Amino acid sequence: MEIIKNPEELQKRALEIRAQGKTIALVPTMGYFHNGHLSLMQTARPKADVLICSLFVNPTQFGPNEDLESYPHDLDRDAALAEKNGVDILFAPDPAKMYHENHSTWVSVPDLTQNLCGASRPIHFRGVATVVTKLFMLAQPNVAVFGQKDWQQLAMIKRMVRDLDIPIDIVSQPIVREESGLALSSRNVYLKEDELAQAPNIRKGLLRLKQQVDDGIVDCEVLKENLKEFYNSEIPLGTIDYIEIVHPDDITPLKKINGPALCAVAVKLISARLIDNILV
Ligand code: PAF
């Protein structure tokens, strides 16, 4: 496996690969790999001749009081895991090489990014859309694979690709979970024992909500209120950031469930803010 740190070098390599008639799959990540990332690589591997994985903790998607400085990283460990999972090129650039000092061009998809995580992380999605666009231009992929845990991010990227006629297939991969049901996240390493004991209740609450829908409750206010009560009693260390029921494609809030719906939640524990979702 090759490790490339320079964006220009990656783009040159990618253009050469494409000129040879070969296809490229891209898995964009911020590193500190867990089985969720590895499942993205495994899904991407058979989809193209060359698999590129990017590992970049993108500063422009972190707000001023977020965990940019403490975000976990271990390049040697990640490189070994990437190689084992079929990655051909690991792209791990320095932030100073990714953004010019006077960078001033932003990509934003306002319609899909005002609510859910966009409400509490105002600059987050603009940073994600911009860096993903840059990664697409650098890696020149035919296909890119994203996880469904960040559902709003995935919906935004699909819309961006559609709106800007970007010739890349966006493939998504289901959430990978601990046995307890807790969705895998690089940020889970921040959690202390008592938080880890309560965090799986995020998923339990979502499954409970799905059961209520299956039992015929379709009023979203009632469903959200029931989930709020469950979290308040079963996750006493947590503060609910949001509980929303939205259309899975355009992320607009729903009043009643009479078609595809996504319940998305964010809960702030003491050491980390966790997100999860379920299709109902
Ligand atoms: O989902 C992530 O890890 C990041 O938001 C992404 C897509 C790699 C962009 O920095």
PDB file of C-alpha atoms and ligand atoms in Angstrom:
ATOM      1  CA  MET A   1       0.000   0.000   0.000  1.00  0.00           C
ATOM      2  CA  GLU A   2       1.197   3.447  -0.910  1.00  0.00           C
ATOM      3  CA  ILE A   3       0.845   6.375   1.517  1.00  0.00           C
ATOM      4  CA  ILE A   4       0.499   9.758  -0.183  1.00  0.00           C
ATOM      5  CA  LYS A   5       0.622  12.958   1.862  1.00  0.00           C
ATOM      6  CA  ASN A   6       0.651  15.545  -0.876  1.00  0.00           C
ATOM      7  CA  PRO A   7      -2.701  16.450  -2.515  1.00  0.00           C
ATOM      8  CA  GLU A   8      -1.093  17.325  -5.864  1.00  0.00           C
ATOM      9  CA  GLU A   9       0.667  13.961  -5.943  1.00  0.00           C
ATOM     10  CA  LEU A  10      -2.597  12.137  -5.244  1.00  0.00           C
ATOM     11  CA  GLN A  11      -4.366  13.951  -8.057  1.00  0.00           C
ATOM     12  CA  LYS A  12      -1.524  13.181 -10.485  1.00  0.00           C
ATOM     13  CA  ARG A  13      -1.632   9.472  -9.530  1.00  0.00           C
ATOM     14  CA  ALA A  14      -5.431   9.365  -9.779  1.00  0.00           C
ATOM     15  CA  LEU A  15      -5.445  10.987 -13.217  1.00  0.00           C
ATOM     16  CA  GLU A  16      -2.799   8.482 -14.399  1.00  0.00           C
ATOM     17  CA  ILE A  17      -4.911   5.584 -13.086  1.00  0.00           C
ATOM     18  CA  ARG A  18      -8.008   6.899 -14.849  1.00  0.00           C
ATOM     19  CA  ALA A  19      -6.014   7.506 -18.068  1.00  0.00           C
ATOM     20  CA  GLN A  20      -5.065   3.810 -18.022  1.00  0.00           C
ATOM     21  CA  GLY A  21      -8.791   3.030 -18.141  1.00  0.00           C
ATOM     22  CA  LYS A  22      -8.873   1.810 -14.543  1.00  0.00           C
ATOM     23  CA  THR A  23     -11.602   2.661 -12.059  1.00  0.00           C
ATOM     24  CA  ILE A  24     -11.175   4.159  -8.579  1.00  0.00           C
ATOM     25  CA  ALA A  25     -13.211   3.745  -5.398  1.00  0.00           C
ATOM     26  CA  LEU A  26     -12.833   6.258  -2.570  1.00  0.00           C
ATOM     27  CA  VAL A  27     -13.535   5.828   1.129  1.00  0.00           C
ATOM     28  CA  PRO A  28     -13.278   9.240   2.832  1.00  0.00           C
ATOM     29  CA  THR A  29     -12.548   9.032   6.587  1.00  0.00           C
ATOM     30  CA  MET A  30     -11.149  10.994   9.493  1.00  0.00           C
ATOM     31  CA  GLY A  31      -9.186   7.952  10.667  1.00  0.00           C
ATOM     32  CA  TYR A  32      -8.880   6.061  13.950  1.00  0.00           C
ATOM     33  CA  PHE A  33     -10.460   3.125  12.190  1.00  0.00           C
ATOM     34  CA  HIS A  34     -13.079   0.864  13.749  1.00  0.00           C
ATOM     35  CA  ASN A  35     -15.080  -1.933  12.139  1.00  0.00           C
ATOM     36  CA  GLY A  36     -17.465   0.622  10.609  1.00  0.00           C
ATOM     37  CA  HIS A  37     -14.610   2.100   8.554  1.00  0.00           C
ATOM     38  CA  LEU A  38     -13.355  -1.367   7.679  1.00  0.00           C
ATOM     39  CA  SER A  39     -16.808  -2.317   6.385  1.00  0.00           C
ATOM     40  CA  LEU A  40     -16.709   0.752   4.086  1.00  0.00           C
ATOM     41  CA  MET A  41     -13.341  -0.430   2.719  1.00  0.00           C
ATOM     42  CA  GLN A  42     -14.622  -3.993   2.271  1.00  0.00           C
ATOM     43  CA  THR A  43     -17.675  -2.710   0.396  1.00  0.00           C
ATOM     44  CA  ALA A  44     -15.582  -0.415  -1.792  1.00  0.00           C
ATOM     45  CA  ARG A  45     -12.843  -2.957  -2.587  1.00  0.00           C
ATOM     46  CA  PRO A  46     -14.670  -5.022  -5.252  1.00  0.00           C
ATOM     47  CA  LYS A  47     -16.247  -1.939  -6.823  1.00  0.00           C
ATOM     48  CA  ALA A  48     -13.104  -0.633  -8.579  1.00  0.00           C
ATOM     49  CA  ASP A  49      -9.594  -1.506  -9.720  1.00  0.00           C
ATOM     50  CA  VAL A  50      -7.935   0.848  -7.246  1.00  0.00           C
ATOM     51  CA  LEU A  51      -9.109   1.632  -3.720  1.00  0.00           C
ATOM     52  CA  ILE A  52      -8.132   4.973  -2.223  1.00  0.00           C
ATOM     53  CA  CYS A  53      -8.881   5.733   1.416  1.00  0.00           C
ATOM     54  CA  SER A  54      -8.456   9.274   2.688  1.00  0.00           C
ATOM     55  CA  LEU A  55      -7.586   9.936   6.297  1.00  0.00           C
ATOM     56  CA  PHE A  56      -7.946  13.600   7.118  1.00  0.00           C
ATOM     57  CA  VAL A  57      -9.279  15.254  10.262  1.00  0.00           C
ATOM     58  CA  ASN A  58     -10.843  18.133   8.404  1.00  0.00           C
ATOM     59  CA  PRO A  59     -10.539  21.340  10.465  1.00  0.00           C
ATOM     60  CA  THR A  60     -13.249  23.221   8.570  1.00  0.00           C
ATOM     61  CA  GLN A  61     -16.021  20.906   9.801  1.00  0.00           C
ATOM     62  CA  PHE A  62     -15.244  21.464  13.501  1.00  0.00           C
ATOM     63  CA  GLY A  63     -16.768  24.377  15.412  1.00  0.00           C
ATOM     64  CA  PRO A  64     -14.624  26.498  17.767  1.00  0.00           C
ATOM     65  CA  ASN A  65     -15.541  24.498  20.909  1.00  0.00           C
ATOM     66  CA  GLU A  66     -15.431  21.050  19.350  1.00  0.00           C
ATOM     67  CA  ASP A  67     -12.858  18.262  19.594  1.00  0.00           C
ATOM     68  CA  LEU A  68     -10.551  19.029  16.650  1.00  0.00           C
ATOM     69  CA  GLU A  69      -7.447  19.098  18.868  1.00  0.00           C
ATOM     70  CA  SER A  70      -8.289  15.924  20.768  1.00  0.00           C
ATOM     71  CA  TYR A  71      -9.729  13.892  17.868  1.00  0.00           C
ATOM     72  CA  PRO A  72      -8.078  10.440  18.180  1.00  0.00           C
ATOM     73  CA  HIS A  73      -5.435   9.521  15.629  1.00  0.00           C
ATOM     74  CA  ASP A  74      -2.850   6.795  15.075  1.00  0.00           C
ATOM     75  CA  LEU A  75      -1.516   6.738  11.532  1.00  0.00           C
ATOM     76  CA  ASP A  76       0.586   3.565  11.929  1.00  0.00           C
ATOM     77  CA  ARG A  77      -2.344   1.573  13.301  1.00  0.00           C
ATOM     78  CA  ASP A  78      -4.689   2.930  10.624  1.00  0.00           C
ATOM     79  CA  ALA A  79      -2.198   2.244   7.827  1.00  0.00           C
ATOM     80  CA  ALA A  80      -1.863  -1.402   8.914  1.00  0.00           C
ATOM     81  CA  LEU A  81      -5.669  -1.804   9.044  1.00  0.00           C
ATOM     82  CA  ALA A  82      -6.165  -0.110   5.678  1.00  0.00           C
ATOM     83  CA  GLU A  83      -3.587  -2.365   4.035  1.00  0.00           C
ATOM     84  CA  LYS A  84      -5.203  -5.465   5.542  1.00  0.00           C
ATOM     85  CA  ASN A  85      -8.568  -4.370   4.142  1.00  0.00           C
ATOM     86  CA  GLY A  86      -7.423  -3.958   0.565  1.00  0.00           C
ATOM     87  CA  VAL A  87      -6.610  -0.246   0.358  1.00  0.00           C
ATOM     88  CA  ASP A  88      -4.099   0.528  -2.416  1.00  0.00           C
ATOM     89  CA  ILE A  89      -3.478   4.192  -1.614  1.00  0.00           C
ATOM     90  CA  LEU A  90      -3.884   5.812   1.792  1.00  0.00           C
ATOM     91  CA  PHE A  91      -4.123   9.583   1.415  1.00  0.00           C
ATOM     92  CA  ALA A  92      -3.155  11.301   4.675  1.00  0.00           C
ATOM     93  CA  PRO A  93      -2.508  14.981   3.949  1.00  0.00           C
ATOM     94  CA  ASP A  94      -1.419  17.775   6.318  1.00  0.00           C
ATOM     95  CA  PRO A  95      -4.156  20.389   6.885  1.00  0.00           C
ATOM     96  CA  ALA A  96      -1.751  23.073   5.654  1.00  0.00           C
ATOM     97  CA  LYS A  97      -1.448  21.227   2.332  1.00  0.00           C
ATOM     98  CA  MET A  98      -5.207  20.705   1.961  1.00  0.00           C
ATOM     99  CA  TYR A  99      -6.237  24.326   2.465  1.00  0.00           C
ATOM    100  CA  HIS A 100      -4.476  27.380   1.076  1.00  0.00           C
ATOM    101  CA  GLU A 101      -3.931  30.137   3.644  1.00  0.00           C
ATOM    102  CA  ASN A 102      -6.525  32.299   1.904  1.00  0.00           C
ATOM    103  CA  HIS A 103      -8.967  29.491   1.035  1.00  0.00           C
ATOM    104  CA  SER A 104     -12.247  31.182   0.237  1.00  0.00           C
ATOM    105  CA  THR A 105     -14.432  28.779  -1.738  1.00  0.00           C
ATOM    106  CA  TRP A 106     -17.183  26.859   0.026  1.00  0.00           C
ATOM    107  CA  VAL A 107     -19.720  24.297  -1.043  1.00  0.00           C
ATOM    108  CA  SER A 108     -22.990  24.317   0.871  1.00  0.00           C
ATOM    109  CA  VAL A 109     -26.290  22.487   0.587  1.00  0.00           C
ATOM    110  CA  PRO A 110     -28.512  24.678   2.776  1.00  0.00           C
ATOM    111  CA  ASP A 111     -31.815  22.870   2.223  1.00  0.00           C
ATOM    112  CA  LEU A 112     -30.673  19.663   3.887  1.00  0.00           C
ATOM    113  CA  THR A 113     -28.449  21.045   6.610  1.00  0.00           C
ATOM    114  CA  GLN A 114     -30.477  23.477   8.732  1.00  0.00           C
ATOM    115  CA  ASN A 115     -31.929  20.992  11.206  1.00  0.00           C
ATOM    116  CA  LEU A 116     -30.621  17.903  13.105  1.00  0.00           C
ATOM    117  CA  CYS A 117     -26.814  18.206  13.378  1.00  0.00           C
ATOM    118  CA  GLY A 118     -26.843  21.384  11.279  1.00  0.00           C
ATOM    119  CA  ALA A 119     -28.756  23.227  14.017  1.00  0.00           C
ATOM    120  CA  SER A 120     -26.186  22.563  16.737  1.00  0.00           C
ATOM    121  CA  ARG A 121     -23.112  22.502  14.448  1.00  0.00           C
ATOM    122  CA  PRO A 122     -23.699  25.524  12.174  1.00  0.00           C
ATOM    123  CA  ILE A 123     -20.506  25.364  10.045  1.00  0.00           C
ATOM    124  CA  HIS A 124     -20.146  21.586  10.084  1.00  0.00           C
ATOM    125  CA  PHE A 125     -21.855  20.628   6.839  1.00  0.00           C
ATOM    126  CA  ARG A 126     -20.287  23.421   4.816  1.00  0.00           C
ATOM    127  CA  GLY A 127     -16.909  22.036   5.908  1.00  0.00           C
ATOM    128  CA  VAL A 128     -17.920  18.470   5.032  1.00  0.00           C
ATOM    129  CA  ALA A 129     -19.349  19.387   1.605  1.00  0.00           C
ATOM    130  CA  THR A 130     -16.240  21.415   0.782  1.00  0.00           C
ATOM    131  CA  VAL A 131     -13.717  18.785   1.838  1.00  0.00           C
ATOM    132  CA  VAL A 132     -15.655  15.976   0.156  1.00  0.00           C
ATOM    133  CA  THR A 133     -15.698  18.000  -3.073  1.00  0.00           C
ATOM    134  CA  LYS A 134     -11.943  18.533  -2.762  1.00  0.00           C
ATOM    135  CA  LEU A 135     -11.402  14.818  -2.095  1.00  0.00           C
ATOM    136  CA  PHE A 136     -13.489  13.984  -5.165  1.00  0.00           C
ATOM    137  CA  MET A 137     -11.349  16.319  -7.285  1.00  0.00           C
ATOM    138  CA  LEU A 138      -8.107  14.899  -5.877  1.00  0.00           C
ATOM    139  CA  ALA A 139      -8.951  11.181  -5.916  1.00  0.00           C
ATOM    140  CA  GLN A 140     -11.052  11.210  -9.127  1.00  0.00           C
ATOM    141  CA  PRO A 141     -13.199   8.282  -7.959  1.00  0.00           C
ATOM    142  CA  ASN A 142     -15.901   6.515  -9.974  1.00  0.00           C
ATOM    143  CA  VAL A 143     -17.539   5.454  -6.739  1.00  0.00           C
ATOM    144  CA  ALA A 144     -17.389   6.700  -3.133  1.00  0.00           C
ATOM    145  CA  VAL A 145     -18.622   4.874  -0.046  1.00  0.00           C
ATOM    146  CA  PHE A 146     -20.095   6.556   3.058  1.00  0.00           C
ATOM    147  CA  GLY A 147     -21.618   5.213   6.281  1.00  0.00           C
ATOM    148  CA  GLN A 148     -25.292   5.585   7.178  1.00  0.00           C
ATOM    149  CA  LYS A 149     -24.575   6.666  10.753  1.00  0.00           C
ATOM    150  CA  ASP A 150     -24.100  10.229   9.502  1.00  0.00           C
ATOM    151  CA  TRP A 151     -27.359  10.006   7.571  1.00  0.00           C
ATOM    152  CA  GLN A 152     -27.762  13.747   7.131  1.00  0.00           C
ATOM    153  CA  GLN A 153     -24.209  13.933   5.737  1.00  0.00           C
ATOM    154  CA  LEU A 154     -25.002  11.109   3.324  1.00  0.00           C
ATOM    155  CA  ALA A 155     -28.244  12.771   2.154  1.00  0.00           C
ATOM    156  CA  MET A 156     -26.370  16.059   1.699  1.00  0.00           C
ATOM    157  CA  ILE A 157     -23.599  14.415  -0.356  1.00  0.00           C
ATOM    158  CA  LYS A 158     -26.138  12.644  -2.584  1.00  0.00           C
ATOM    159  CA  ARG A 159     -27.904  15.970  -3.197  1.00  0.00           C
ATOM    160  CA  MET A 160     -24.608  17.768  -3.865  1.00  0.00           C
ATOM    161  CA  VAL A 161     -23.559  15.106  -6.394  1.00  0.00           C
ATOM    162  CA  ARG A 162     -26.934  15.363  -8.103  1.00  0.00           C
ATOM    163  CA  ASP A 163     -27.064  19.157  -8.126  1.00  0.00           C
ATOM    164  CA  LEU A 164     -23.493  19.622  -9.370  1.00  0.00           C
ATOM    165  CA  ASP A 165     -23.606  16.723 -11.883  1.00  0.00           C
ATOM    166  CA  ILE A 166     -20.609  15.063 -10.254  1.00  0.00           C
ATOM    167  CA  PRO A 167     -20.043  11.736 -12.075  1.00  0.00           C
ATOM    168  CA  ILE A 168     -19.544   9.597  -8.971  1.00  0.00           C
ATOM    169  CA  ASP A 169     -21.757   6.798  -7.637  1.00  0.00           C
ATOM    170  CA  ILE A 170     -22.495   7.303  -3.959  1.00  0.00           C
ATOM    171  CA  VAL A 171     -22.813   3.999  -2.133  1.00  0.00           C
ATOM    172  CA  SER A 172     -23.884   3.754   1.498  1.00  0.00           C
ATOM    173  CA  GLN A 173     -23.192   1.176   4.105  1.00  0.00           C
ATOM    174  CA  PRO A 174     -25.357   0.289   7.155  1.00  0.00           C
ATOM    175  CA  ILE A 175     -24.278   1.272  10.662  1.00  0.00           C
ATOM    176  CA  VAL A 176     -21.918  -1.194  12.336  1.00  0.00           C
ATOM    177  CA  ARG A 177     -22.632  -1.692  16.043  1.00  0.00           C
ATOM    178  CA  GLU A 178     -21.109  -3.107  19.217  1.00  0.00           C
ATOM    179  CA  GLU A 179     -22.868  -6.199  20.540  1.00  0.00           C
ATOM    180  CA  SER A 180     -24.600  -3.844  22.993  1.00  0.00           C
ATOM    181  CA  GLY A 181     -26.180  -1.983  20.071  1.00  0.00           C
ATOM    182  CA  LEU A 182     -23.984   1.109  20.453  1.00  0.00           C
ATOM    183  CA  ALA A 183     -23.152   2.500  17.000  1.00  0.00           C
ATOM    184  CA  LEU A 184     -19.399   2.381  16.345  1.00  0.00           C
ATOM    185  CA  SER A 185     -17.744   5.791  16.328  1.00  0.00           C
ATOM    186  CA  SER A 186     -14.156   6.961  16.698  1.00  0.00           C
ATOM    187  CA  ARG A 187     -15.469   9.203  19.484  1.00  0.00           C
ATOM    188  CA  ASN A 188     -16.585   6.192  21.583  1.00  0.00           C
ATOM    189  CA  VAL A 189     -13.006   6.073  22.930  1.00  0.00           C
ATOM    190  CA  TYR A 190     -13.818   9.228  24.915  1.00  0.00           C
ATOM    191  CA  LEU A 191     -16.566   7.451  26.904  1.00  0.00           C
ATOM    192  CA  LYS A 192     -16.007   6.501  30.565  1.00  0.00           C
ATOM    193  CA  GLU A 193     -17.358   3.274  32.030  1.00  0.00           C
ATOM    194  CA  ASP A 194     -20.608   4.771  33.377  1.00  0.00           C
ATOM    195  CA  GLU A 195     -21.286   6.488  30.048  1.00  0.00           C
ATOM    196  CA  LEU A 196     -20.578   3.266  28.149  1.00  0.00           C
ATOM    197  CA  ALA A 197     -23.145   1.524  30.341  1.00  0.00           C
ATOM    198  CA  GLN A 198     -25.866   4.026  29.333  1.00  0.00           C
ATOM    199  CA  ALA A 199     -24.922   4.730  25.692  1.00  0.00           C
ATOM    200  CA  PRO A 200     -26.506   1.517  24.245  1.00  0.00           C
ATOM    201  CA  ASN A 201     -29.881   2.875  25.415  1.00  0.00           C
ATOM    202  CA  ILE A 202     -29.706   5.302  22.486  1.00  0.00           C
ATOM    203  CA  ARG A 203     -30.242   2.340  20.152  1.00  0.00           C
ATOM    204  CA  LYS A 204     -32.730   0.654  22.531  1.00  0.00           C
ATOM    205  CA  GLY A 205     -34.883   3.795  22.428  1.00  0.00           C
ATOM    206  CA  LEU A 206     -34.808   3.851  18.616  1.00  0.00           C
ATOM    207  CA  LEU A 207     -35.868   0.198  18.442  1.00  0.00           C
ATOM    208  CA  ARG A 208     -38.660   0.962  20.904  1.00  0.00           C
ATOM    209  CA  LEU A 209     -39.814   3.828  18.693  1.00  0.00           C
ATOM    210  CA  LYS A 210     -39.810   1.541  15.637  1.00  0.00           C
ATOM    211  CA  GLN A 211     -41.924  -0.975  17.569  1.00  0.00           C
ATOM    212  CA  GLN A 212     -44.412   1.779  18.428  1.00  0.00           C
ATOM    213  CA  VAL A 213     -44.664   2.684  14.728  1.00  0.00           C
ATOM    214  CA  ASP A 214     -45.197  -0.992  13.876  1.00  0.00           C
ATOM    215  CA  ASP A 215     -47.930  -1.025  16.552  1.00  0.00           C
ATOM    216  CA  GLY A 216     -49.705   1.812  14.748  1.00  0.00           C
ATOM    217  CA  ILE A 217     -48.546   5.033  16.427  1.00  0.00           C
ATOM    218  CA  VAL A 218     -47.881   7.430  13.557  1.00  0.00           C
ATOM    219  CA  ASP A 219     -48.032  10.853  15.239  1.00  0.00           C
ATOM    220  CA  CYS A 220     -44.419  12.085  15.283  1.00  0.00           C
ATOM    221  CA  GLU A 221     -44.950  14.367  18.310  1.00  0.00           C
ATOM    222  CA  VAL A 222     -46.167  11.391  20.362  1.00  0.00           C
ATOM    223  CA  LEU A 223     -43.284   9.194  19.169  1.00  0.00           C
ATOM    224  CA  LYS A 224     -40.689  11.869  19.909  1.00  0.00           C
ATOM    225  CA  GLU A 225     -42.165  12.592  23.356  1.00  0.00           C
ATOM    226  CA  ASN A 226     -42.099   8.865  24.234  1.00  0.00           C
ATOM    227  CA  LEU A 227     -38.462   8.620  23.154  1.00  0.00           C
ATOM    228  CA  LYS A 228     -37.565  11.735  25.117  1.00  0.00           C
ATOM    229  CA  GLU A 229     -39.068  10.205  28.274  1.00  0.00           C
ATOM    230  CA  PHE A 230     -37.169   6.964  27.665  1.00  0.00           C
ATOM    231  CA  TYR A 231     -33.836   8.768  27.226  1.00  0.00           C
ATOM    232  CA  ASN A 232     -34.407  10.982  30.257  1.00  0.00           C
ATOM    233  CA  SER A 233     -34.979   7.922  32.438  1.00  0.00           C
ATOM    234  CA  GLU A 234     -32.464   5.483  30.848  1.00  0.00           C
ATOM    235  CA  ILE A 235     -29.620   7.862  29.975  1.00  0.00           C
ATOM    236  CA  PRO A 236     -29.428  10.089  33.072  1.00  0.00           C
ATOM    237  CA  LEU A 237     -25.857  11.139  32.178  1.00  0.00           C
ATOM    238  CA  GLY A 238     -27.054  12.414  28.808  1.00  0.00           C
ATOM    239  CA  THR A 239     -28.638  15.580  27.497  1.00  0.00           C
ATOM    240  CA  ILE A 240     -30.769  15.275  24.389  1.00  0.00           C
ATOM    241  CA  ASP A 241     -29.442  17.475  21.601  1.00  0.00           C
ATOM    242  CA  TYR A 242     -32.254  16.517  19.235  1.00  0.00           C
ATOM    243  CA  ILE A 243     -34.826  13.853  18.459  1.00  0.00           C
ATOM    244  CA  GLU A 244     -36.304  14.331  14.990  1.00  0.00           C
ATOM    245  CA  ILE A 245     -38.388  12.331  12.556  1.00  0.00           C
ATOM    246  CA  VAL A 246     -37.678  13.383   8.983  1.00  0.00           C
ATOM    247  CA  HIS A 247     -37.994  12.287   5.383  1.00  0.00           C
ATOM    248  CA  PRO A 248     -34.851  10.229   4.707  1.00  0.00           C
ATOM    249  CA  ASP A 249     -34.066  11.917   1.369  1.00  0.00           C
ATOM    250  CA  ASP A 250     -34.716  15.594   1.943  1.00  0.00           C
ATOM    251  CA  ILE A 251     -34.463  15.655   5.773  1.00  0.00           C
ATOM    252  CA  THR A 252     -37.709  17.650   6.128  1.00  0.00           C
ATOM    253  CA  PRO A 253     -39.510  17.118   9.458  1.00  0.00           C
ATOM    254  CA  LEU A 254     -42.597  14.878   9.333  1.00  0.00           C
ATOM    255  CA  LYS A 255     -45.800  15.274  11.335  1.00  0.00           C
ATOM    256  CA  LYS A 256     -47.158  11.796  10.615  1.00  0.00           C
ATOM    257  CA  ILE A 257     -45.520   8.620   9.405  1.00  0.00           C
ATOM    258  CA  ASN A 258     -47.235   7.467   6.226  1.00  0.00           C
ATOM    259  CA  GLY A 259     -44.187   6.586   4.097  1.00  0.00           C
ATOM    260  CA  PRO A 260     -40.417   6.422   4.440  1.00  0.00           C
ATOM    261  CA  ALA A 261     -39.230   8.061   7.648  1.00  0.00           C
ATOM    262  CA  LEU A 262     -35.991   8.354   9.550  1.00  0.00           C
ATOM    263  CA  CYS A 263     -35.748   8.955  13.264  1.00  0.00           C
ATOM    264  CA  ALA A 264     -32.402  10.649  13.970  1.00  0.00           C
ATOM    265  CA  VAL A 265     -31.070  11.505  17.415  1.00  0.00           C
ATOM    266  CA  ALA A 266     -28.077  13.151  19.042  1.00  0.00           C
ATOM    267  CA  VAL A 267     -27.377  12.735  22.744  1.00  0.00           C
ATOM    268  CA  LYS A 268     -24.619  14.564  24.577  1.00  0.00           C
ATOM    269  CA  LEU A 269     -22.994  12.390  27.194  1.00  0.00           C
ATOM    270  CA  ILE A 270     -20.339  13.910  29.458  1.00  0.00           C
ATOM    271  CA  SER A 271     -17.384  12.997  27.232  1.00  0.00           C
ATOM    272  CA  ALA A 272     -18.907  12.755  23.753  1.00  0.00           C
ATOM    273  CA  ARG A 273     -21.899  13.691  21.671  1.00  0.00           C
ATOM    274  CA  LEU A 274     -23.308  10.559  20.024  1.00  0.00           C
ATOM    275  CA  ILE A 275     -25.611  10.293  17.023  1.00  0.00           C
ATOM    276  CA  ASP A 276     -27.699   7.394  15.773  1.00  0.00           C
ATOM    277  CA  ASN A 277     -30.718   6.820  13.550  1.00  0.00           C
ATOM    278  CA  ILE A 278     -33.260   4.264  12.427  1.00  0.00           C
ATOM    279  CA  LEU A 279     -35.461   3.951   9.348  1.00  0.00           C
ATOM    280  CA  VAL A 280     -39.086   3.308  10.310  1.00  0.00           C
TER     281      VAL A 280
HETATM  282  O1  PAF B   1     -17.785  11.125   7.926  1.00  0.00           O
HETATM  283  C1  PAF B   1     -16.613  11.550   8.064  1.00  0.00           C
HETATM  284  O2  PAF B   1     -15.750  10.868   8.607  1.00  0.00           O
HETATM  285  C2  PAF B   1     -16.258  12.933   7.551  1.00  0.00           C
HETATM  286  O3  PAF B   1     -17.304  13.834   7.737  1.00  0.00           O
HETATM  287  C3  PAF B   1     -15.778  12.938   6.100  1.00  0.00           C
HETATM  288  C4  PAF B   1     -16.872  12.483   5.152  1.00  0.00           C
HETATM  289  C5  PAF B   1     -14.564  12.043   5.950  1.00  0.00           C
HETATM  290  C6  PAF B   1     -15.387  14.352   5.684  1.00  0.00           C
HETATM  291  O4  PAF B   1     -14.370  14.863   6.475  1.00  0.00           O
END
